[in-house]
XYZ file of C-alpha atoms in Angstrom:
624
model
C -12.890 94.162 -5.153
C -15.141 94.919 -2.313
C -17.750 92.165 -2.513
C -17.921 89.363 -1.118
C -15.607 86.308 -2.415
C -18.095 83.752 -1.388
C -19.954 85.435 -3.633
C -17.790 86.333 -6.210
C -15.411 83.601 -6.946
C -11.682 84.230 -7.737
C -12.137 82.609 -10.968
C -14.962 85.556 -11.587
C -12.557 88.015 -10.145
C -9.683 87.207 -12.298
C -11.995 87.612 -15.453
C -13.813 91.028 -14.514
C -9.987 92.084 -13.766
C -8.748 91.371 -17.089
C -11.016 93.633 -18.788
C -9.371 96.611 -17.043
C -12.450 98.169 -16.664
C -13.271 100.320 -13.381
C -17.162 100.978 -14.600
C -17.642 97.249 -15.609
C -16.078 96.396 -11.947
C -18.285 99.222 -10.306
C -21.438 97.957 -12.245
C -21.095 94.387 -11.134
C -20.610 95.832 -7.554
C -23.503 98.267 -7.177
C -26.067 95.032 -8.680
C -24.385 92.141 -6.725
C -24.973 94.499 -3.207
C -28.675 95.532 -4.665
C -29.823 92.094 -5.927
C -28.057 89.812 -3.390
C -28.098 86.732 -5.599
C -26.085 83.490 -4.149
C -23.817 82.977 -6.949
C -22.375 85.291 -9.360
C -20.814 84.193 -12.856
C -19.545 86.119 -15.284
C -19.451 84.453 -18.729
C -16.918 85.106 -21.103
C -16.559 84.325 -25.270
C -15.183 80.609 -24.421
C -17.199 77.578 -25.644
C -17.036 76.483 -22.159
C -18.675 79.256 -20.719
C -21.571 79.638 -22.963
C -21.956 75.733 -22.726
C -22.696 76.227 -19.093
C -24.996 78.635 -19.999
C -26.712 76.355 -21.954
C -27.011 73.668 -19.771
C -28.020 76.046 -17.156
C -31.123 76.731 -18.533
C -31.823 72.966 -18.413
C -30.905 72.770 -15.062
C -32.789 75.561 -13.795
C -35.928 74.409 -15.502
C -36.549 77.286 -17.754
C -36.199 75.370 -20.524
C -36.659 71.736 -21.240
C -35.305 69.469 -24.198
C -37.517 68.207 -26.543
C -37.223 65.107 -28.755
C -35.526 67.017 -31.747
C -31.863 67.061 -30.795
C -30.917 70.797 -29.952
C -34.361 71.902 -29.705
C -35.897 72.994 -25.976
C -39.295 74.794 -24.849
C -39.570 77.732 -22.438
C -42.896 79.369 -21.548
C -43.606 82.641 -20.437
C -46.358 83.482 -17.631
C -49.757 83.402 -19.242
C -49.973 87.173 -18.243
C -46.279 87.894 -19.676
C -46.839 86.930 -23.548
C -46.203 90.095 -25.431
C -43.907 93.772 -24.631
C -45.624 95.722 -22.159
C -46.071 99.538 -22.892
C -47.598 100.470 -19.912
C -45.272 99.629 -17.791
C -41.523 100.532 -19.926
C -41.037 103.955 -19.145
C -38.198 106.755 -20.124
C -36.873 108.212 -16.669
C -36.542 111.612 -17.303
C -34.753 113.993 -15.356
C -36.492 117.218 -14.117
C -37.380 120.310 -16.510
C -36.707 117.638 -19.434
C -39.661 117.447 -22.113
C -40.242 114.710 -24.746
C -43.000 113.913 -26.552
C -46.246 113.046 -25.316
C -46.044 109.936 -26.887
C -43.345 108.882 -24.637
C -44.212 106.912 -21.979
C -42.065 109.079 -18.699
C -41.461 108.790 -15.298
C -39.567 111.080 -13.260
C -35.954 109.807 -12.832
C -35.066 110.320 -9.670
C -38.921 108.849 -8.199
C -38.344 106.124 -11.406
C -34.714 104.849 -9.957
C -36.551 105.277 -6.391
C -39.116 102.489 -7.163
C -36.954 100.349 -9.574
C -34.082 100.545 -6.296
C -36.880 98.914 -3.778
C -38.392 96.770 -6.084
C -34.822 95.083 -7.081
C -33.390 95.244 -3.490
C -32.958 91.380 -2.639
C -34.974 90.160 -6.279
C -32.219 87.439 -6.656
C -31.502 85.897 -3.329
C -31.258 82.643 -3.744
C -30.347 82.890 -7.647
C -27.560 83.268 -9.769
C -26.574 86.230 -11.259
C -24.944 85.910 -14.761
C -22.855 88.761 -16.465
C -22.519 88.392 -19.840
C -21.127 90.796 -22.523
C -22.124 91.348 -26.123
C -21.543 93.073 -29.398
C -24.316 95.313 -30.954
C -22.990 95.071 -34.805
C -20.080 93.431 -36.441
C -16.914 93.202 -34.110
C -14.563 95.888 -34.146
C -16.084 98.083 -36.296
C -17.501 101.460 -36.902
C -20.897 100.193 -36.025
C -20.286 98.228 -33.307
C -21.607 99.121 -29.692
C -20.673 96.565 -26.608
C -23.176 95.819 -24.305
C -23.510 94.592 -20.821
C -25.929 92.062 -19.309
C -26.613 91.566 -16.106
C -29.197 88.844 -15.723
C -30.764 85.703 -13.525
C -32.490 84.222 -16.079
C -30.587 81.449 -17.845
C -33.410 81.503 -20.443
C -32.503 85.460 -21.019
C -28.508 84.113 -20.887
C -28.837 81.272 -23.379
C -31.346 83.568 -26.029
C -28.547 86.336 -26.312
C -25.907 83.650 -27.227
C -28.114 83.110 -30.048
C -29.141 86.599 -30.633
C -25.491 88.438 -30.622
C -22.228 88.410 -31.148
C -19.955 87.395 -27.869
C -18.393 90.492 -26.895
C -16.113 90.099 -24.078
C -13.260 90.868 -26.520
C -15.025 93.901 -27.818
C -15.056 95.198 -23.887
C -10.913 94.205 -23.842
C -10.961 96.805 -26.577
C -12.901 99.704 -25.078
C -9.564 99.966 -22.903
C -11.332 100.992 -19.917
C -14.030 103.176 -21.406
C -17.293 103.712 -20.369
C -18.935 103.589 -23.541
C -20.921 100.426 -23.884
C -24.735 99.836 -23.271
C -25.755 98.167 -19.716
C -28.796 95.845 -18.939
C -29.973 94.854 -15.580
C -32.513 92.009 -15.387
C -34.296 90.104 -13.292
C -37.223 87.329 -13.886
C -38.025 87.859 -10.066
C -39.653 84.976 -7.712
C -40.479 82.292 -10.604
C -43.874 79.925 -9.480
C -43.413 76.142 -10.253
C -43.202 75.891 -13.689
C -40.237 78.697 -13.872
C -42.144 81.759 -14.897
C -42.210 84.879 -13.781
C -45.199 85.236 -10.279
C -45.049 88.653 -9.412
C -46.182 90.511 -13.421
C -48.080 92.688 -11.525
C -44.601 94.556 -10.777
C -43.073 94.181 -14.066
C -41.029 97.470 -14.641
C -39.185 98.044 -17.558
C -37.130 101.733 -16.907
C -34.609 102.792 -19.568
C -31.897 105.319 -17.804
C -30.594 107.831 -21.469
C -28.318 109.346 -18.955
C -26.422 106.322 -17.632
C -27.365 104.368 -21.391
C -28.889 101.869 -19.583
C -31.971 99.804 -18.830
C -33.853 98.213 -15.743
C -35.960 95.111 -16.322
C -37.701 93.360 -13.978
C -40.665 90.675 -13.280
C -40.787 89.231 -16.850
C -39.488 87.090 -18.747
C -41.222 87.245 -22.453
C -38.328 88.125 -24.500
C -39.238 91.329 -25.916
C -39.434 92.808 -22.056
C -36.213 90.777 -20.806
C -33.637 90.539 -23.540
C -31.845 93.691 -22.659
C -30.130 93.914 -26.197
C -33.610 93.714 -28.522
C -35.827 96.210 -28.490
C -34.170 97.920 -25.141
C -30.879 98.854 -26.499
C -32.692 99.661 -29.533
C -34.238 102.719 -27.749
C -30.866 103.573 -26.279
C -29.333 103.190 -29.726
C -32.097 105.974 -31.107
C -31.123 108.041 -28.330
C -27.135 107.471 -29.344
C -27.824 107.686 -33.006
C -30.178 111.137 -32.678
C -26.764 112.921 -31.280
C -24.593 111.539 -33.546
C -26.509 111.832 -37.226
C -26.732 108.406 -38.155
C -30.091 105.868 -37.752
C -30.894 103.236 -35.391
C -33.973 101.315 -37.305
C -36.666 98.720 -36.668
C -35.873 96.823 -40.262
C -34.624 93.831 -41.405
C -31.874 93.635 -44.332
C -31.904 91.786 -47.406
C -30.257 91.169 -50.411
C -32.935 91.136 -53.447
C -31.649 88.790 -56.583
C -33.724 88.921 -60.006
C -34.204 85.992 -62.049
C -31.680 86.435 -64.849
C -29.418 89.302 -63.702
C -26.519 89.118 -62.087
C -26.991 91.671 -59.189
C -27.714 91.965 -55.667
C -29.818 94.803 -54.785
C -30.350 95.644 -50.478
C -32.946 96.521 -49.381
C -34.091 97.376 -45.708
C -37.787 97.086 -44.439
C -39.678 98.526 -41.880
C -42.795 97.138 -40.128
C -44.408 97.347 -37.085
C -45.184 93.277 -35.436
C -46.542 90.909 -36.974
C -47.297 93.055 -40.652
C -44.763 90.604 -42.766
C -41.087 91.914 -41.740
C -39.731 88.530 -41.261
C -41.432 86.733 -44.033
C -40.580 89.572 -46.642
C -36.456 89.184 -45.613
C -36.871 85.425 -46.439
C -38.733 85.906 -49.957
C -37.670 82.203 -51.758
C -34.570 82.990 -54.026
C -33.545 86.193 -51.857
C -30.528 86.158 -48.913
C -31.269 87.614 -45.597
C -28.633 89.569 -43.638
C -30.999 90.502 -40.270
C -34.631 90.191 -39.998
C -35.047 92.907 -37.289
C -32.524 95.949 -36.051
C -30.037 97.679 -38.494
C -27.993 100.558 -37.575
C -27.353 102.751 -40.865
C -24.720 105.481 -41.799
C -22.916 107.302 -44.586
C -19.101 106.412 -45.042
C -16.492 107.556 -46.997
C -18.314 107.296 -50.609
C -20.842 109.407 -49.749
C -23.932 106.433 -49.957
C -26.103 104.588 -46.916
C -24.346 101.640 -45.829
C -26.274 99.121 -43.059
C -25.746 96.087 -40.868
C -27.721 93.797 -38.718
C -26.490 94.441 -35.007
C -27.841 90.589 -34.212
C -26.786 87.424 -35.322
C -30.102 85.129 -34.988
C -34.108 85.362 -35.370
C -36.675 85.764 -32.528
C -39.395 85.372 -34.961
C -43.348 85.050 -34.909
C -44.022 81.210 -35.170
C -47.583 81.404 -35.858
C -48.651 80.596 -39.449
C -45.070 79.273 -40.131
C -45.653 76.322 -42.781
C -44.005 74.448 -45.587
C -45.473 76.545 -48.197
C -45.321 79.589 -47.275
C -41.791 79.908 -45.163
C -40.085 76.781 -46.724
C -36.718 78.071 -45.358
C -37.645 78.635 -41.686
C -39.912 75.626 -41.412
C -37.061 73.587 -42.452
C -34.776 74.888 -39.442
C -37.589 74.438 -37.314
C -38.227 70.968 -37.919
C -34.317 69.590 -38.137
C -31.465 69.217 -35.285
C -30.116 72.527 -34.744
C -29.865 74.547 -31.459
C -33.193 76.436 -31.340
C -35.732 77.437 -28.438
C -39.205 77.212 -28.996
C -41.399 79.649 -26.328
C -45.206 79.675 -25.334
C -45.937 76.538 -28.272
C -47.924 73.364 -27.341
C -45.767 70.218 -26.464
C -47.473 66.747 -27.050
C -45.089 63.631 -26.321
C -42.091 65.788 -27.050
C -43.016 67.326 -30.357
C -43.666 71.012 -31.234
C -47.317 72.471 -32.250
C -47.850 75.782 -33.055
C -50.946 77.452 -34.972
C -50.631 77.546 -38.476
C -48.157 74.825 -38.934
C -49.984 73.517 -41.615
C -50.716 70.041 -40.357
C -52.794 68.179 -38.234
C -52.453 69.178 -34.227
C -52.853 67.449 -31.480
C -56.197 68.244 -28.615
C -54.371 67.718 -25.565
C -50.627 68.817 -24.608
C -48.688 71.341 -22.796
C -48.621 74.953 -23.524
C -48.172 78.697 -21.927
C -51.065 77.626 -20.079
C -49.807 74.661 -18.393
C -51.723 71.417 -19.113
C -54.287 72.044 -22.205
C -56.789 70.558 -24.048
C -59.262 71.859 -26.909
C -61.349 74.375 -25.451
C -60.052 75.159 -22.378
C -61.190 78.419 -21.024
C -58.697 81.094 -18.642
C -59.900 82.790 -15.906
C -61.822 85.378 -17.969
C -63.880 82.904 -19.467
C -61.685 82.866 -23.007
C -60.741 79.985 -25.242
C -56.801 79.127 -24.778
C -55.549 78.347 -28.436
C -53.224 75.626 -28.297
C -50.391 77.592 -28.820
C -49.778 82.084 -28.186
C -51.001 84.040 -31.232
C -47.220 85.486 -30.329
C -44.801 82.526 -29.821
C -41.637 82.712 -30.646
C -38.448 80.650 -32.297
C -35.010 81.650 -31.302
C -32.011 80.484 -33.569
C -28.611 81.690 -35.017
C -29.205 83.197 -38.520
C -26.139 81.851 -39.905
C -28.465 78.428 -39.839
C -30.314 80.132 -42.568
C -29.493 78.310 -46.175
C -30.122 81.966 -47.309
C -27.583 83.989 -45.295
C -26.161 86.566 -47.643
C -22.711 86.296 -47.588
C -21.984 89.669 -46.542
C -23.963 89.427 -42.979
C -20.783 90.039 -40.933
C -18.968 92.534 -43.293
C -17.448 95.309 -40.948
C -18.562 98.186 -43.328
C -22.198 96.666 -44.044
C -23.854 96.700 -47.286
C -24.917 99.427 -49.442
C -28.415 100.442 -48.769
C -30.361 100.681 -52.433
C -34.116 100.933 -50.980
C -36.007 101.316 -47.577
C -39.285 100.009 -47.489
C -42.219 100.562 -44.771
C -45.065 98.403 -44.417
C -47.963 97.993 -42.713
C -51.116 95.825 -42.035
C -54.199 98.487 -43.929
C -57.221 96.122 -44.746
C -58.584 99.533 -46.212
C -56.741 102.178 -48.216
C -53.082 101.439 -48.696
C -52.189 99.997 -52.162
C -49.712 96.829 -51.794
C -46.731 99.111 -53.437
C -46.027 102.042 -54.504
C -42.424 104.212 -54.567
C -42.132 108.025 -52.979
C -41.573 111.074 -54.503
C -38.514 111.737 -53.466
C -36.391 111.308 -50.176
C -38.123 113.915 -48.063
C -41.744 112.302 -49.062
C -39.995 108.945 -48.603
C -39.872 109.887 -44.959
C -43.258 111.267 -44.872
C -44.726 107.844 -46.003
C -42.655 106.194 -42.787
C -43.110 108.841 -40.425
C -46.970 108.656 -41.308
C -47.356 104.738 -41.256
C -50.314 103.106 -39.546
C -50.922 99.391 -38.848
C -54.024 97.582 -37.543
C -52.616 95.847 -33.801
C -51.925 92.236 -33.384
C -50.781 90.024 -30.485
C -47.580 91.127 -30.775
C -48.156 93.907 -28.149
C -50.203 93.515 -24.782
C -53.866 95.219 -25.232
C -56.726 94.790 -27.845
C -56.078 93.566 -31.566
C -57.191 95.423 -34.779
C -57.117 98.917 -33.704
C -55.806 101.349 -35.931
C -52.234 102.839 -34.234
C -49.783 105.304 -35.795
C -46.075 103.868 -35.657
C -43.645 106.224 -37.587
C -40.765 104.019 -39.105
C -42.618 101.422 -37.567
C -40.740 102.332 -34.201
C -43.205 104.677 -32.027
C -42.555 102.169 -29.439
C -38.651 102.746 -29.147
C -38.354 106.411 -30.079
C -37.077 107.494 -26.712
C -36.275 111.551 -28.604
C -38.807 113.841 -29.263
C -40.451 113.019 -32.674
C -39.723 116.248 -34.193
C -36.054 115.801 -33.963
C -36.356 111.947 -34.758
C -37.953 112.973 -38.590
C -35.205 116.083 -38.896
C -32.655 113.328 -38.345
C -33.999 111.272 -40.879
C -34.472 114.637 -42.942
C -30.699 115.623 -42.756
C -29.525 112.075 -43.093
C -30.627 111.846 -46.776
C -29.369 116.184 -47.220
C -25.785 114.212 -45.950
C -25.580 111.458 -48.637
C -24.672 111.479 -52.329
C -26.831 108.833 -53.613
C -30.162 108.408 -51.542
C -32.024 104.947 -51.816
C -35.195 104.895 -53.057
C -38.254 104.413 -51.106
C -41.278 102.399 -50.848
C -44.482 101.618 -49.458
C -45.896 98.095 -49.370
C -49.206 96.366 -47.811
C -49.856 92.935 -48.039
C -53.034 92.761 -46.012
C -55.538 94.921 -48.442
C -59.099 93.191 -47.991
C -62.026 93.166 -50.322
C -65.465 93.970 -49.083
C -66.456 90.929 -47.828
C -63.041 90.684 -45.841
C -60.726 88.492 -47.854
C -57.865 89.507 -48.695
C -57.074 91.065 -52.052
C -53.079 89.253 -51.686
C -51.441 85.506 -51.112
C -49.126 85.661 -48.811
C -46.763 85.010 -51.450
C -47.390 88.343 -53.828
C -45.057 89.908 -51.602
C -41.975 88.653 -54.054
C -43.373 90.168 -57.181
C -44.071 93.960 -55.114
C -40.382 93.609 -53.914
C -39.015 92.471 -57.654
C -40.621 95.750 -58.946
C -39.115 97.427 -56.341
C -36.069 96.320 -57.423
C -36.381 96.934 -60.772
C -37.237 100.702 -60.190
C -34.092 100.949 -58.366
C -31.919 100.097 -61.524
C -34.984 102.258 -63.931
C -36.089 98.374 -65.589
C -40.035 99.692 -65.084
C -41.822 102.799 -65.730
C -44.284 103.669 -63.378
C -47.270 105.719 -63.199
C -47.601 108.731 -61.093
C -50.334 109.322 -59.065
C -51.494 111.839 -56.200
C -49.455 109.247 -53.371
C -46.268 108.646 -55.886
C -45.332 106.081 -58.247
C -47.401 103.067 -59.146
C -46.685 100.033 -61.052
C -47.950 99.737 -64.906
C -50.600 96.551 -64.864
C -48.266 94.843 -67.675
C -44.865 95.055 -65.356
C -47.090 93.627 -62.825
C -48.371 90.842 -64.560
C -45.065 89.717 -66.362
C -43.825 89.892 -63.151
C -46.717 87.272 -61.718
C -46.265 84.996 -64.727
C -41.960 84.804 -64.557
C -41.771 84.555 -60.804
C -45.001 82.837 -59.498
C -46.548 81.359 -62.611
C -49.425 82.846 -61.971
C -51.925 84.435 -64.185
C -52.865 87.888 -62.567
C -55.599 90.025 -64.157
C -56.882 93.709 -64.947
C -59.288 93.247 -62.010
C -57.053 92.014 -59.565
C -54.985 95.472 -60.634
C -57.729 97.479 -60.315
C -59.164 96.309 -57.261
C -55.835 96.576 -55.771
C -53.929 99.780 -56.913
C -57.121 102.033 -57.063
C -56.325 105.410 -55.083
C -58.821 105.080 -52.283
C -59.440 109.149 -52.087
C -61.253 109.462 -48.989
C -60.361 106.413 -47.228
C -56.479 108.423 -47.585
C -58.105 112.149 -46.657
C -59.193 110.561 -43.710
C -55.720 108.886 -42.621
C -53.646 112.846 -43.189
C -56.628 114.502 -41.096
C -56.102 111.940 -38.089
C -52.278 112.380 -38.418
C -51.586 115.963 -39.142
C -52.551 117.152 -35.712
C -49.910 114.708 -33.812
C -47.516 116.182 -35.926
C -48.147 119.812 -35.538
C -47.809 119.247 -31.643
C -44.706 117.416 -31.816
C -42.799 120.223 -33.741
C -41.951 118.506 -36.675
C -40.001 120.526 -39.172
C -41.511 122.438 -41.683
C -40.218 120.809 -44.643
C -42.244 117.236 -43.477
C -45.453 119.891 -42.634
C -45.703 120.829 -45.666
C -46.716 116.958 -47.123
C -49.876 116.939 -45.406
C -50.941 120.230 -47.856
C -49.155 118.842 -51.204
C -51.065 115.200 -50.475
C -54.313 116.846 -49.392
C -54.029 119.383 -52.384
C -53.324 116.319 -55.146
C -56.133 114.406 -53.839
C -58.457 116.448 -53.920
C -57.849 117.391 -57.110
C -57.895 113.949 -58.722
C -60.957 113.607 -57.272
C -62.500 116.784 -58.687
C -61.065 115.577 -62.154
C -62.650 111.745 -61.842
C -65.713 112.725 -60.150
C -64.751 109.768 -57.989
C -63.527 108.897 -54.573
C -61.589 105.282 -55.675
C -59.588 106.120 -58.980
C -58.921 103.310 -61.262
C -54.891 103.023 -61.585
C -55.522 103.148 -65.596
C -57.091 106.399 -64.964
C -53.362 107.745 -64.381
C -52.238 106.036 -67.171
C -51.147 109.277 -69.034
C -48.483 110.064 -66.439
C -45.697 107.873 -66.865
C -42.644 107.957 -64.968
């Protein structure tokens, strides 16, 4: 190995050499030479190495202890609080074309820029070289992943979020079939936060299955194995005939019935994905990213590629999220980020108790009424503040969470944040229509991405930010995936955010349990449904009975009518908004035909009933 022995110790060299993988050695040498760290540490799967990272996060000041045993606090910079879409780009070789929705930069130009910015970026800092496995160990789903970073927060977070992978690299037997991620937080300020966020860059190189991420700490930008690996996996999946999706994976357990039905679900950030996966009485396999493959039985199986949760903490309280709240308020290894600390105790928005008026948060010393440089009042915690913990800490962890072949998927949910159009739950007519529902998913934006809130954004399969292949190809892969299955999962749409004319939500947060249990019953033929122009909707009696049995709540005909009326003009407007974009993306004809089918059925219903908001009872003659 060519690296300077004073930089790469004999112990570090021995750990690398043991992998017997020249590609790994070459990568480490390249970035040691480029980034110029003062020290290089190779981390294996050993408890001693992992404990070293945890302590180093405290020693460097990127994390600090708080009162609860095992809990730490980390702060990202004030301008580094969400995924940076503008500076996240795919390196595109000359002559290649991707969807115009995908943010790209010429590959050679991008590499030149990133190499220049990375030159000496780790001076005076310690480079950590980590090895992880995406998916269960030693399985058909496994993808080894290598992370190089100078951020102890990033390295520690990944220990909580992913399965160790040094042994997985040994199984590679010298192969280059792994993902690689190179990250630097860059120069840090006195609080341990990135200073040069104006030079923040996240560049994705599909040719070499690698991602460069610099001058940032927010985990959505910095933790390579999360949304950055998702992009690489989507590219890989779309060339290998499987699916890599931004989805939870959960087991649904209806009362009084001895069965478990596994659901995946895709929701844009802050739209109820984690809270759905954590519905009381159900079990969780994963809350964010799944790989889906058709195995020998011709059925779709899925795995959670992670082993932890990086969850939005706003509004987590003992009433709506009792299991997560318990984890956040009891001893365990857990990282809080960008919340308020007062007297070494954590506070966040919507936690359901009285909060102090002073403390320390992502803006530094904080007091109620404090304003930033733009004159905007700073809340006690950021809306996108997070917690990071191992998923195995949850009481409702599914017993098959680490099954090598995953679990059989019986249903898929697509859900967004929609205040005025979509009903709370409905079922697609078939797999192809379900792909259409997922691909036309819209959602009102939140604080999880940088930019304005409340704007309606199109996000196919809640995955648009991460799709690095042409959108038409991505949709065709979904259609083809369904054609290869002997038994396709049912597909449902959900919307927890419908409002009345005064702006009040029509649903309570806990109502989602009813929508999921109705969908589970449909999988097993327990309920009839009403056919409407958009799909199959629940009968009033079934929903009323589920509310009573599940939540001990009354559910009136008026509530049902307000929530499940079909809003014809709103739905037609949505089709008009989206169709042109799919035509430009060369979406498959089989998919495009659904615009005409949906438009025709909506117009026919409007003509038949002579109104643009149609009461669900009007469709009662069309039971399925």
